[in-house]
Short mmCIF file of C-alpha atoms in Angstrom, two decimals:
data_model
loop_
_atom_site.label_atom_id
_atom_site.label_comp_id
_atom_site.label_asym_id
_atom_site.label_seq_id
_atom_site.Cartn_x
_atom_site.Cartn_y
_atom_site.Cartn_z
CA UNK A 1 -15.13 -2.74 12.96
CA UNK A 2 -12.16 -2.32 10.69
CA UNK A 3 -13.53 -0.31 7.34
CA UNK A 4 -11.36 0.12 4.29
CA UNK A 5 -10.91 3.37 3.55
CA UNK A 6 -8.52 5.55 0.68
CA UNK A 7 -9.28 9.20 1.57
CA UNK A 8 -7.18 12.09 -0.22
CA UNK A 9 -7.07 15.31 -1.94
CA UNK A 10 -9.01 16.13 -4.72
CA UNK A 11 -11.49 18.59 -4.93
CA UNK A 12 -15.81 18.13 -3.82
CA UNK A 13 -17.36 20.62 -4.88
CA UNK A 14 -17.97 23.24 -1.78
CA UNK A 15 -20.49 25.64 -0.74
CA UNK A 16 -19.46 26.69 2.28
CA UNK A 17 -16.45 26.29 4.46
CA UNK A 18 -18.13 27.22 7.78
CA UNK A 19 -20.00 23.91 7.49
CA UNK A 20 -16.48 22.14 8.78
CA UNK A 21 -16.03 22.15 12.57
CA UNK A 22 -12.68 23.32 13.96
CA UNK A 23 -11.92 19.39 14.92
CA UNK A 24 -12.58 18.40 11.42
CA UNK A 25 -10.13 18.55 7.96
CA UNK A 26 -10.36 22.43 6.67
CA UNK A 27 -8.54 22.69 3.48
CA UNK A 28 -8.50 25.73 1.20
CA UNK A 29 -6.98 24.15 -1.49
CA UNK A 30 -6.06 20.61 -2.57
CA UNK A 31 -2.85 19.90 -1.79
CA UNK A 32 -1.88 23.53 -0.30
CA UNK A 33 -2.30 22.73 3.43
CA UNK A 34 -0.04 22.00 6.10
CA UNK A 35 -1.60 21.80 8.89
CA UNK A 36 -5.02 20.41 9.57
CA UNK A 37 -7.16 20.79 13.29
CA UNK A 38 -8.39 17.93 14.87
CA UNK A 39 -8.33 16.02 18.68
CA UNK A 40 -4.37 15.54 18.21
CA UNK A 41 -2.42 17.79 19.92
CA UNK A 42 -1.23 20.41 17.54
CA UNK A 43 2.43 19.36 18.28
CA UNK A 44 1.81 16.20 16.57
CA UNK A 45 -0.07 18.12 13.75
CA UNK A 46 2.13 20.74 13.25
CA UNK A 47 4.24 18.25 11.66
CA UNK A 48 7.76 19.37 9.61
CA UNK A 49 7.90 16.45 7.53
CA UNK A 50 7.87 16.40 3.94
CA UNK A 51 5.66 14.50 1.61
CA UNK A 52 6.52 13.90 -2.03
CA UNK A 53 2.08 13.98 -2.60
CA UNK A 54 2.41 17.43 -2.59
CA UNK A 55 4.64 18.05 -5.48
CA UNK A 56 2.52 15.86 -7.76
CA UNK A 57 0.20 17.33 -9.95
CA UNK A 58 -4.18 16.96 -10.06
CA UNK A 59 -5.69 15.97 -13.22
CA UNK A 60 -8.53 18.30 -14.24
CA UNK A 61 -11.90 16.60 -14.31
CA UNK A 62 -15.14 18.14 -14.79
CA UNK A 63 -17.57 14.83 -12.57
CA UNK A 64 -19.06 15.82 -9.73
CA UNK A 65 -17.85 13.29 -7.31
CA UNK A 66 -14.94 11.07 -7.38
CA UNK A 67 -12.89 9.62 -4.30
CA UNK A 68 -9.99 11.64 -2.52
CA UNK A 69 -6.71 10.37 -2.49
CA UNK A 70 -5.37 8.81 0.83
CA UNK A 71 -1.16 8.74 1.85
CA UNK A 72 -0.43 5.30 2.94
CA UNK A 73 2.90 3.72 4.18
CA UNK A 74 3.30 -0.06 2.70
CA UNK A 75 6.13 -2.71 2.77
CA UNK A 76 7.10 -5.44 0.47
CA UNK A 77 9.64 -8.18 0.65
CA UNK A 78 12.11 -8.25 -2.33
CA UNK A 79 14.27 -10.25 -3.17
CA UNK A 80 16.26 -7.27 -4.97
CA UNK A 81 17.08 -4.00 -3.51
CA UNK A 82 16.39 -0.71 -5.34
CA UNK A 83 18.40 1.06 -7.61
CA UNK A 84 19.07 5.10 -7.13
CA UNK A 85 18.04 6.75 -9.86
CA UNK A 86 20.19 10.14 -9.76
CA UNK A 87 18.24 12.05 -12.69
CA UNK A 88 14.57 11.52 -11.36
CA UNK A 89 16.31 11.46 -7.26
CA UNK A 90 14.16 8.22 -7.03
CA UNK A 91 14.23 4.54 -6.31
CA UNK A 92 13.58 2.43 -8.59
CA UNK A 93 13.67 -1.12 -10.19
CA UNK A 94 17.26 -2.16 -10.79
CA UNK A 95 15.66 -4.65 -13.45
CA UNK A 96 15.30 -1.89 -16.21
CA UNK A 97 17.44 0.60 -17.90
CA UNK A 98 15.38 3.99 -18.47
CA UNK A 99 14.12 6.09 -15.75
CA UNK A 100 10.16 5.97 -16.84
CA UNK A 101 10.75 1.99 -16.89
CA UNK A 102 12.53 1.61 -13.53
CA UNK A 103 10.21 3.68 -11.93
CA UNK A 104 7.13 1.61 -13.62
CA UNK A 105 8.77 -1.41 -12.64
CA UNK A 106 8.88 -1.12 -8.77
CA UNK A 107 5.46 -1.15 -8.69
CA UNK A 108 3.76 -2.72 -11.39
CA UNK A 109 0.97 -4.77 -11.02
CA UNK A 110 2.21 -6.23 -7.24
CA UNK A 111 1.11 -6.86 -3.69
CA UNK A 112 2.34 -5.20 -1.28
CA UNK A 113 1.76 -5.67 2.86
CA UNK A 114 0.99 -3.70 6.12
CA UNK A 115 4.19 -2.33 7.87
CA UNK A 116 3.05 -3.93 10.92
CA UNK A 117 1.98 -7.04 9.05
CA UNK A 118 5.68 -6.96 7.16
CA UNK A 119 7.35 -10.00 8.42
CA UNK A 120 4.23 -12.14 8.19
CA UNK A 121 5.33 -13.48 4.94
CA UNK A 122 9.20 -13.89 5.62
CA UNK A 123 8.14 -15.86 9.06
CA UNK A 124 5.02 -17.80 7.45
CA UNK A 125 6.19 -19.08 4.04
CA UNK A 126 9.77 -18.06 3.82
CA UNK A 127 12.56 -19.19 6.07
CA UNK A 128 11.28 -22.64 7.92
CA UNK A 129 14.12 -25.33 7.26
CA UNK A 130 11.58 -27.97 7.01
CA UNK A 131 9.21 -26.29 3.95
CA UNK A 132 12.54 -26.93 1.82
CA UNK A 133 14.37 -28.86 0.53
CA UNK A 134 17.88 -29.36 1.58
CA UNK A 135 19.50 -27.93 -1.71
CA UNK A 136 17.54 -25.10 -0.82
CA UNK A 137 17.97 -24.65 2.48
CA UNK A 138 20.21 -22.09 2.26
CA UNK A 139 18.46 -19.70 0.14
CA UNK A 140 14.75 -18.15 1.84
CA UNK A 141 11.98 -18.86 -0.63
CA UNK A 142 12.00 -16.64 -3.68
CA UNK A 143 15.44 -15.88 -2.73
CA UNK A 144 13.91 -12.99 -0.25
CA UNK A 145 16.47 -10.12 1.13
CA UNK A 146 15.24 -6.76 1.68
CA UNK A 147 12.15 -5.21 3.50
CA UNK A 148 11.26 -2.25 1.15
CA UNK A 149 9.19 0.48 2.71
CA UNK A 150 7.09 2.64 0.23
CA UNK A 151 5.16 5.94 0.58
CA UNK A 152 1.94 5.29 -1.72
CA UNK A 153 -0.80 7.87 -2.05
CA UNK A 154 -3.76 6.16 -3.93
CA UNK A 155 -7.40 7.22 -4.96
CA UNK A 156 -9.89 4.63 -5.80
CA UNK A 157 -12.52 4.37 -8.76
CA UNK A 158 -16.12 5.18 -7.90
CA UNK A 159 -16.88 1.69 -9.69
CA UNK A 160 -15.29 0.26 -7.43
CA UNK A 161 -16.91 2.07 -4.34
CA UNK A 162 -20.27 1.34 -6.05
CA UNK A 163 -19.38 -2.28 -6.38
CA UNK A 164 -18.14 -3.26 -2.89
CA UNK A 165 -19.20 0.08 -0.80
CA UNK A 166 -15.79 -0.45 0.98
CA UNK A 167 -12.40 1.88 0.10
CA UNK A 168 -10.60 -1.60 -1.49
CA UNK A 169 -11.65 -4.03 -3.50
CA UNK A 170 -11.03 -7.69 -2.71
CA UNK A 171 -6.76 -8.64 -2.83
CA UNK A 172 -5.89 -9.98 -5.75
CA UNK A 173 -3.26 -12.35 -5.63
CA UNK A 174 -0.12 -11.28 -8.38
CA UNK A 175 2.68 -12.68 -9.91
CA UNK A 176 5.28 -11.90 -12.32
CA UNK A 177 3.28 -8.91 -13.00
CA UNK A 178 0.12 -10.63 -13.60
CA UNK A 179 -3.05 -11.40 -11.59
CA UNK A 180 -2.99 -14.66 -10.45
CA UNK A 181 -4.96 -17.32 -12.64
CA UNK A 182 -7.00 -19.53 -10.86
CA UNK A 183 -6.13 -22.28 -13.64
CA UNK A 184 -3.85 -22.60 -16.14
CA UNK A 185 -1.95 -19.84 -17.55
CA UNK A 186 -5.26 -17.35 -18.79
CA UNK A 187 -8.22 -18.52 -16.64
CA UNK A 188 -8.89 -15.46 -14.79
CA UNK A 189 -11.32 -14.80 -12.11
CA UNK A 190 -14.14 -12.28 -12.41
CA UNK A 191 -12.26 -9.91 -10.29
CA UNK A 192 -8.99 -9.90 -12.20
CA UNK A 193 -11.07 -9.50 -15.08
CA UNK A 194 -13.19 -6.69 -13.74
CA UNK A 195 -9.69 -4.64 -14.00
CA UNK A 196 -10.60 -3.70 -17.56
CA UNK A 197 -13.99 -5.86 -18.32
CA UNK A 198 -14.77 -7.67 -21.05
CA UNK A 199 -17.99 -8.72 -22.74
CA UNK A 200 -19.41 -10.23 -19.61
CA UNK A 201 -18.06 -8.33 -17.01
CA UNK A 202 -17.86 -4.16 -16.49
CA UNK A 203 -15.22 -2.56 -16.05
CA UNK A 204 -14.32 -1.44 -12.43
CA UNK A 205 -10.89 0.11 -13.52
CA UNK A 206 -7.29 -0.86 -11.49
CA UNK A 207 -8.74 -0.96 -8.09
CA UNK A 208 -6.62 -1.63 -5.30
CA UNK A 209 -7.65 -4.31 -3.25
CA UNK A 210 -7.18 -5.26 0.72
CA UNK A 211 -7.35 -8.15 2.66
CA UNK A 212 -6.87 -8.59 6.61
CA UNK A 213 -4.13 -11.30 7.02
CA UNK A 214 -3.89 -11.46 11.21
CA UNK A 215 -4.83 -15.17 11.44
CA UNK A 216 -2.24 -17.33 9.79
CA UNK A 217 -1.69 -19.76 12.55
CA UNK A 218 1.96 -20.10 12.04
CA UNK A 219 2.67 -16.47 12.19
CA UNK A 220 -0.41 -14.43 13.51
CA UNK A 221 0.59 -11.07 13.17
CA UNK A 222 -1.95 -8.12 14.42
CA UNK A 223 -3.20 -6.04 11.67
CA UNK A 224 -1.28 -7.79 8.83
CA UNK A 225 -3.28 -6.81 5.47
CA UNK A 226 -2.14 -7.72 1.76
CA UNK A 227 -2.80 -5.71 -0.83
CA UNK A 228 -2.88 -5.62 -4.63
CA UNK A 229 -1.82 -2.70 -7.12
CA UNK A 230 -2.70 -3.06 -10.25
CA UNK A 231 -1.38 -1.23 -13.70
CA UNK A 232 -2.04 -1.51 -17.09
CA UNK A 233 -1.77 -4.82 -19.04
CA UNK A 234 -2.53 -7.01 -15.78
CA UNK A 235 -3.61 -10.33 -17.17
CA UNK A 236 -0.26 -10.12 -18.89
CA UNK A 237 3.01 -11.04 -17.36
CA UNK A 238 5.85 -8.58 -17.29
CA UNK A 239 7.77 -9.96 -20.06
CA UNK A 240 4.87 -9.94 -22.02
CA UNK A 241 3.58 -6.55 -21.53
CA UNK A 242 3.41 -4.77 -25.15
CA UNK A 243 2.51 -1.55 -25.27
CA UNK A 244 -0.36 -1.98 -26.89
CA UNK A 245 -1.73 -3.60 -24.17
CA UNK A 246 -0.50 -1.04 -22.33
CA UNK A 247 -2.00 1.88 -24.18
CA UNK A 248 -5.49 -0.41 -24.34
CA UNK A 249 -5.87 -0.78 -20.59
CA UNK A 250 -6.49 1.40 -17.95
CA UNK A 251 -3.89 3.12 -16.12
CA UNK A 252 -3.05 1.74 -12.50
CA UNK A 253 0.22 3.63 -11.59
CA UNK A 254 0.11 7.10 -12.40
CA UNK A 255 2.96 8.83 -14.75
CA UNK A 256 5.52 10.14 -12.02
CA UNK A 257 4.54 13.67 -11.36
CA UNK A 258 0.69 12.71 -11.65
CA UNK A 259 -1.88 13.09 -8.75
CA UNK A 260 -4.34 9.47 -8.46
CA UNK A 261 -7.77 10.76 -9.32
CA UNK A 262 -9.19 7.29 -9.72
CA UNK A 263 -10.32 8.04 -13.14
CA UNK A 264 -6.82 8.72 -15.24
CA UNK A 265 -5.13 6.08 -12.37
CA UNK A 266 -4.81 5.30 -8.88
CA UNK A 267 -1.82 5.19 -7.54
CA UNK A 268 1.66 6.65 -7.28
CA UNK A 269 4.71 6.00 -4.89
CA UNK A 270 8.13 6.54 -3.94
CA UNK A 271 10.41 3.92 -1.99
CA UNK A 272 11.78 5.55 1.23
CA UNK A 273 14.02 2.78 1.45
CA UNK A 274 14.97 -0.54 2.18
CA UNK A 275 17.06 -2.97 5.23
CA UNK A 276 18.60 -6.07 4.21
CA UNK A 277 16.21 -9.14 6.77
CA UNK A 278 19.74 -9.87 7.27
CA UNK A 279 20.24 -6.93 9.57
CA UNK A 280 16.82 -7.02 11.15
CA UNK A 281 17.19 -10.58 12.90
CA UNK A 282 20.93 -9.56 13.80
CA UNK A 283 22.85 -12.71 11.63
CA UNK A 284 25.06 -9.58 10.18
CA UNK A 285 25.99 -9.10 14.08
CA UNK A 286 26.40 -13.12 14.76
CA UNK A 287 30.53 -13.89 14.34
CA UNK A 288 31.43 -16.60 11.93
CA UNK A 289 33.67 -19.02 14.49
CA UNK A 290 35.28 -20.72 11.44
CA UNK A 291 36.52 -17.02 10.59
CA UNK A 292 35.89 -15.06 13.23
CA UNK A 293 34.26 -12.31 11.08
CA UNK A 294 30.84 -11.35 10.98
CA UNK A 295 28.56 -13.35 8.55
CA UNK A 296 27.87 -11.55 5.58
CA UNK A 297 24.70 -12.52 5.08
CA UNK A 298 22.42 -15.72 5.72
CA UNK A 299 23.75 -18.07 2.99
CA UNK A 300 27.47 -18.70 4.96
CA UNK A 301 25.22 -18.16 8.14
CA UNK A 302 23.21 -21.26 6.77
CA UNK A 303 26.28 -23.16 5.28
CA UNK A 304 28.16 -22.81 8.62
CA UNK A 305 25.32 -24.49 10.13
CA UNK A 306 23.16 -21.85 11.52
CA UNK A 307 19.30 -22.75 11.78
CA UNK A 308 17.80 -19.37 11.23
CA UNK A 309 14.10 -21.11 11.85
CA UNK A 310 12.98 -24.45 11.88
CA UNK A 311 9.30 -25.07 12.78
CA UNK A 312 6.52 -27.67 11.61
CA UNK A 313 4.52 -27.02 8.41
CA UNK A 314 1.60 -25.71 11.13
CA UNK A 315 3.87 -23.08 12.52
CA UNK A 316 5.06 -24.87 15.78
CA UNK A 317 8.11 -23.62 16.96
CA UNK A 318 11.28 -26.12 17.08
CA UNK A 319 14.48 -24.19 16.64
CA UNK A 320 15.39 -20.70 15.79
CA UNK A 321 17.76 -18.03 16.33
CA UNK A 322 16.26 -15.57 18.93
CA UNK A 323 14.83 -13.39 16.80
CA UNK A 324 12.47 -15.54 15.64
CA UNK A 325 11.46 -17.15 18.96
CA UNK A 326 7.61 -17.59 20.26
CA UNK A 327 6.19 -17.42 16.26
CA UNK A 328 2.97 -18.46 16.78
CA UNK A 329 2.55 -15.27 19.81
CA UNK A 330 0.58 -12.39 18.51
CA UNK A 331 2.68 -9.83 21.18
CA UNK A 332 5.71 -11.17 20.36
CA UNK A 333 5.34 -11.09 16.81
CA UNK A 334 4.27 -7.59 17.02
CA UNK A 335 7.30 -6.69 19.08
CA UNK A 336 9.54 -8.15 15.74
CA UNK A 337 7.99 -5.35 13.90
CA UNK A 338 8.72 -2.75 15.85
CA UNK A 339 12.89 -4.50 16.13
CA UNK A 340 12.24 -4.23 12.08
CA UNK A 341 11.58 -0.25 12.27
CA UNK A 342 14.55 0.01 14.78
CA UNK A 343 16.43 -1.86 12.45
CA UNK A 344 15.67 0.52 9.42
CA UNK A 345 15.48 3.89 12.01
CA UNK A 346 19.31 2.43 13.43
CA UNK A 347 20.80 2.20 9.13
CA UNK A 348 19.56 5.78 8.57
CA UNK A 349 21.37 7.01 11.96
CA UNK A 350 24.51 5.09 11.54
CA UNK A 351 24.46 5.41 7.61
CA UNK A 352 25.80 1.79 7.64
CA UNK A 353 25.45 -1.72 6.46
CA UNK A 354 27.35 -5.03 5.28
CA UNK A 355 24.92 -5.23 2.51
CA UNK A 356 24.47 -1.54 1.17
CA UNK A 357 26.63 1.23 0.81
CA UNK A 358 26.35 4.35 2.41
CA UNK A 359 25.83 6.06 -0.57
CA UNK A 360 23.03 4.37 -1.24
CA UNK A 361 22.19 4.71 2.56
CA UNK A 362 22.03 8.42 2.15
CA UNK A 363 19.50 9.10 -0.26
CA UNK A 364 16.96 6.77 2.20
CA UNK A 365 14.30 8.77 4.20
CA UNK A 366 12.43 7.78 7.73
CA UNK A 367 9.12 6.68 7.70
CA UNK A 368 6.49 9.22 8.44
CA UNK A 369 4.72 8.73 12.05
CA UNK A 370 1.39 7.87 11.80
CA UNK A 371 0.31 11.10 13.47
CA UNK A 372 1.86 12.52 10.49
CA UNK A 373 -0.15 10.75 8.08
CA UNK A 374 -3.82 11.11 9.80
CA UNK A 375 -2.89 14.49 10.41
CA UNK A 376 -2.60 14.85 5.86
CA UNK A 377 -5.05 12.72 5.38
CA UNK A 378 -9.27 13.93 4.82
CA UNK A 379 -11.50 12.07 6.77
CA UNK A 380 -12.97 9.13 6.06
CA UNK A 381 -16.54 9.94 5.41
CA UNK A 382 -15.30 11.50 2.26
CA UNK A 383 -14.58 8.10 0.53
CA UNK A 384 -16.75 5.25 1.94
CA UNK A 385 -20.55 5.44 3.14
CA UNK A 386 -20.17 3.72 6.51
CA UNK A 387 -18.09 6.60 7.83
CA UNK A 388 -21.01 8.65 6.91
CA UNK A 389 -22.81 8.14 10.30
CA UNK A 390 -23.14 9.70 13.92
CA UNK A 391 -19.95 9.10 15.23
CA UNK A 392 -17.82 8.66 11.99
CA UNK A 393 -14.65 6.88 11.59
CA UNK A 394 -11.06 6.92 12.78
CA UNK A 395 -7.76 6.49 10.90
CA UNK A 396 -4.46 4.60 12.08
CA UNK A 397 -1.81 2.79 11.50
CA UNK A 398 0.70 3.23 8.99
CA UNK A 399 -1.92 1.54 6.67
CA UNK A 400 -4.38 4.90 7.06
CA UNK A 401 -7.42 2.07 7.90
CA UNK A 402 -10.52 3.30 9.16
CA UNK A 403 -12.52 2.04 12.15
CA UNK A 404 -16.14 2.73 12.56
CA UNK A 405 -16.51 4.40 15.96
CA UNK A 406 -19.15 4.07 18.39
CA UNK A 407 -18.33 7.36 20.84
CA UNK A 408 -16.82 10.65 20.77
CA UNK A 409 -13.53 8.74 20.97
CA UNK A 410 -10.09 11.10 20.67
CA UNK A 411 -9.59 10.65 16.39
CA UNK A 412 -13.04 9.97 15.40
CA UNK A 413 -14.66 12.24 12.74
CA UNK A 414 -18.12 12.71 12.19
CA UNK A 415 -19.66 14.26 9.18
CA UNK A 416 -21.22 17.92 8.88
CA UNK A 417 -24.49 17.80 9.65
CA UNK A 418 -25.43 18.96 5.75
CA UNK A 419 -22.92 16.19 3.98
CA UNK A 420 -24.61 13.11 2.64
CA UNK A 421 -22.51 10.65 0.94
CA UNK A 422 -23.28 10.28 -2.92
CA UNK A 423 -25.03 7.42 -4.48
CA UNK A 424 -22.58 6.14 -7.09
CA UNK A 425 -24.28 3.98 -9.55
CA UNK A 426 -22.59 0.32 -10.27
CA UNK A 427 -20.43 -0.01 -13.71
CA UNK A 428 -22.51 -2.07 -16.10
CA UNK A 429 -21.64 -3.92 -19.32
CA UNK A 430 -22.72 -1.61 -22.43
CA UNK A 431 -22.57 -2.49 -26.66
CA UNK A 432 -21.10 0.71 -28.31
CA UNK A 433 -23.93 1.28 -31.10
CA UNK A 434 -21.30 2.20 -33.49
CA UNK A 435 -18.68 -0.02 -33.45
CA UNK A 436 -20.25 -3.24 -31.42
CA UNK A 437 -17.55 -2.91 -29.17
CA UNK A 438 -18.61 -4.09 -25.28
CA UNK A 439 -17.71 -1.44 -22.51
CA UNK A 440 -18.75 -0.63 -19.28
CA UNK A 441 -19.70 2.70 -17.59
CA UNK A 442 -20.06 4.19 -13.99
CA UNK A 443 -22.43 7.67 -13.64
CA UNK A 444 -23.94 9.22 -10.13
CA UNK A 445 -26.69 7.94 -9.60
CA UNK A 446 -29.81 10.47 -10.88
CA UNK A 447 -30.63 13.01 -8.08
CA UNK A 448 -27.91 12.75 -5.73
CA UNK A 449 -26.54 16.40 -4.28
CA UNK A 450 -23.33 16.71 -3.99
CA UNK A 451 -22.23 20.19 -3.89
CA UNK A 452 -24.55 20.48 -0.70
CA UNK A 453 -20.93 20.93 1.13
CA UNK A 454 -18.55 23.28 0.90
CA UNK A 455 -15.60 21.26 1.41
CA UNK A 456 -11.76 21.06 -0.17
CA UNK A 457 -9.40 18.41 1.14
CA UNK A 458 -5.76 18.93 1.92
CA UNK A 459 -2.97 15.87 1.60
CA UNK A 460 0.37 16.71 3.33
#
């Protein structure tokens, strides 16, 4: 039973550190630990890597229970590559001209995907011949280019673990910045309202949803999952983002050097990098007979004649270059994500590509392994009430997810004995006395004990 799960670093009140068992998380400080013990061997745990979490900075905050944050690698399909920012030694959003706004801009108010789940998109919706038209045809859907891998760390609101007693909320389709109406241009749906409330609806904050997408028939891909990241201003579409609305809505990506907290925001990122889809389904290694050079990209592939993928609007498989053979195979498809991370882990090594310069190449980092991650991450009981139970929950993937388990099973994590998860009361639509104004709240619910563990979490 998959369980979703944001776990991180932020500090529970603690009685007693004793109460942790050796193959549980012990942290003396939040966001000071490098190491943690647990059923790994300690060669995978005794990890070298380097995680830009730990330079960010916590938000003081005087409640007595809020959700930890939880390091999380995630992968989106662009149509535009990054930009290298050399005065914050960042990616950003080529789109924009300050550092603050190409920063903002790379993740505001998007969906992103699962690693594993990466391609699902490009294979499903973006490159059959027959889904367009034939002026088209030689352009993927929304112009798509690069596979851009980010390192998130995110912390949830406790509204939204009161309202769906899960780590995400539902996925909430975006576009252009904004979430998705489901008619016109500003009929929202009660969840993209619930982002800030209104009259009607409380206020759940910029929760970050999840959704499992391993079914699409025409490209079933094992643990695919979308997911939504909302900022401030997200019934709005970029170009309309003032900063009033800004200032007037809740913060979703954090300032740059800020620690989630779910309370002052929830998220915050850096892009490791990027690899042209070019490169990953080898047209940049196909020769051009009419030139005898490489192709430079799939546009003269596709105007040469090449059929990069050709397949029936259900997903059934006509013609394709080999990369994309078998589409509708769950093992094979899984095997194109792994050529994917080869692809990426082979432009790092060799520092080369048709379609970016090494420059740019250079400031790129690998992904983290997911040993890595689980070994930075707390455990899942800390952040979502069905880990709270005999046998606890287990972490994987690149995607951090938690499954229930049902044994003593080698990365399962039960509870301390003394830990009880709190009871988090739901947000609720409130009239301000003195101004008439409409607002929500969230407060623990009356009686719970919290600070019945002595515990302090550690992100890597």
């Amino acid at each position: 039973m998959k369980i979703y799960v944001a776990v991180a670093a932020s500090a529970l009140a603690v009685s007693s550190v004793n109460a942790v068992s050796d193959r549980e998380v012990s942290l003396s400080a939040e966001l000071e630990v490098t190491e943690r013990p647990s059923y790994r061997s300690r060669a995978l745990v005794a990890s070298t890597s380097t995680s830009f979490v730990r330079s960010l900075k916590k938000t003081p905050n005087s409640d007595k229970f809020h959700t930890k944050p939880v390091r999380v690698i995630q992968a989106r399909v662009q149509s535009d590559a990054p930009i290298w920012n050399e005065t914050t030694n960042a990616f950003g959003s080529k789109y924009y001209d300050t550092a603050e706004e190409q920063f903002r801009g790379a993740l505001d108010t998007v969906n992103t995907a699962s690693v594993e789940g990466a391609l699902m998109y490009v294979q499903a919706e973006g490159i059959n011949y027959n889904t367009r038209s034939e002026e088209d045809r030689c352009w993927r859907k929304n112009g798509m280019q690069y596979v851009v891998f980010y390192d998130i760390v995110f912390a949830q609101t406790n509204e939204t673990v009161a309202e769906y007693e899960s780590e995400y909320g539902p996925m909430l389709p975006m576009d252009g910045g904004q979430c998705t109406p489901i008619s016109g241009t500003n009929v929202f749906s009660k969840e993209c309202v619930s982002l800030n409330g209104n009259t009607s609806v409380p206020n759940l904050g910029p929760f970050i949803g999840g959704e499992s997408k391993e079914t699409d028939a025409r490209a079933p891909y094992p643990n695919c999952w979308w997911y939504s990241f909302p900022n401030n201003c997200p019934l709005q579409k970029w170009a309309n983002k003032t900063e009033e609305c800004r200032d007037s809505t809740r913060q979703g990506l954090c300032d740059m050097d800020t620690l989630p907290d779910g309370i002052s925001c929830t998220y915050n990122y850096r892009i490791l990098g990027y690899v042209p889809i070019d490169d990953a389904v080898g047209i940049t290694a196909m020769t051009n007979k009419a030139t005898g050079e490489k192709y430079a990209n799939f546009t003269e592939f596709c105007e040469a004649g090449g059929v990069e993928f050709q397949a029936s609007e259900a997903g059934v498989w006509n013609a394709s270059i080999p990369f994309w053979k078998d589409p509708q195979n769950a093992t094979a498809n899984a095997v194109r994500t792994q050529k994917l991370l080869s692809a990426y882990a082979n432009l790092l090594k060799s520092n080369k590509s048709s379609q970016i310069e090494s420059a740019v190449i250079k400031h790129m980092q690998p992904l983290p392994t997911v040993a890595e991650l689980t070994a930075g991450n707390p455990p899942c009981y800390f952040n979502v009430k069905d880990c709270d139970s005999e046998f606890g929950c287990k972490r994987e993937l690149y995607g951090q997810m938690c499954t229930l388990c049902n044994s003593t099973a080698t990365g399962c994590v039960p509870p301390p004995e003394n830990f009880t998860f709190p009871t988090l009361a739901k947000a609720v639509v409130t009239v301000d006395a003195t101004t008439g104004s409409t607002a929500s709240s969230s407060v623990l619910a009356a009686g719970v004990a919290v600070a019945s563990v002595v515990l302090s979490v550690l992100l890597a």
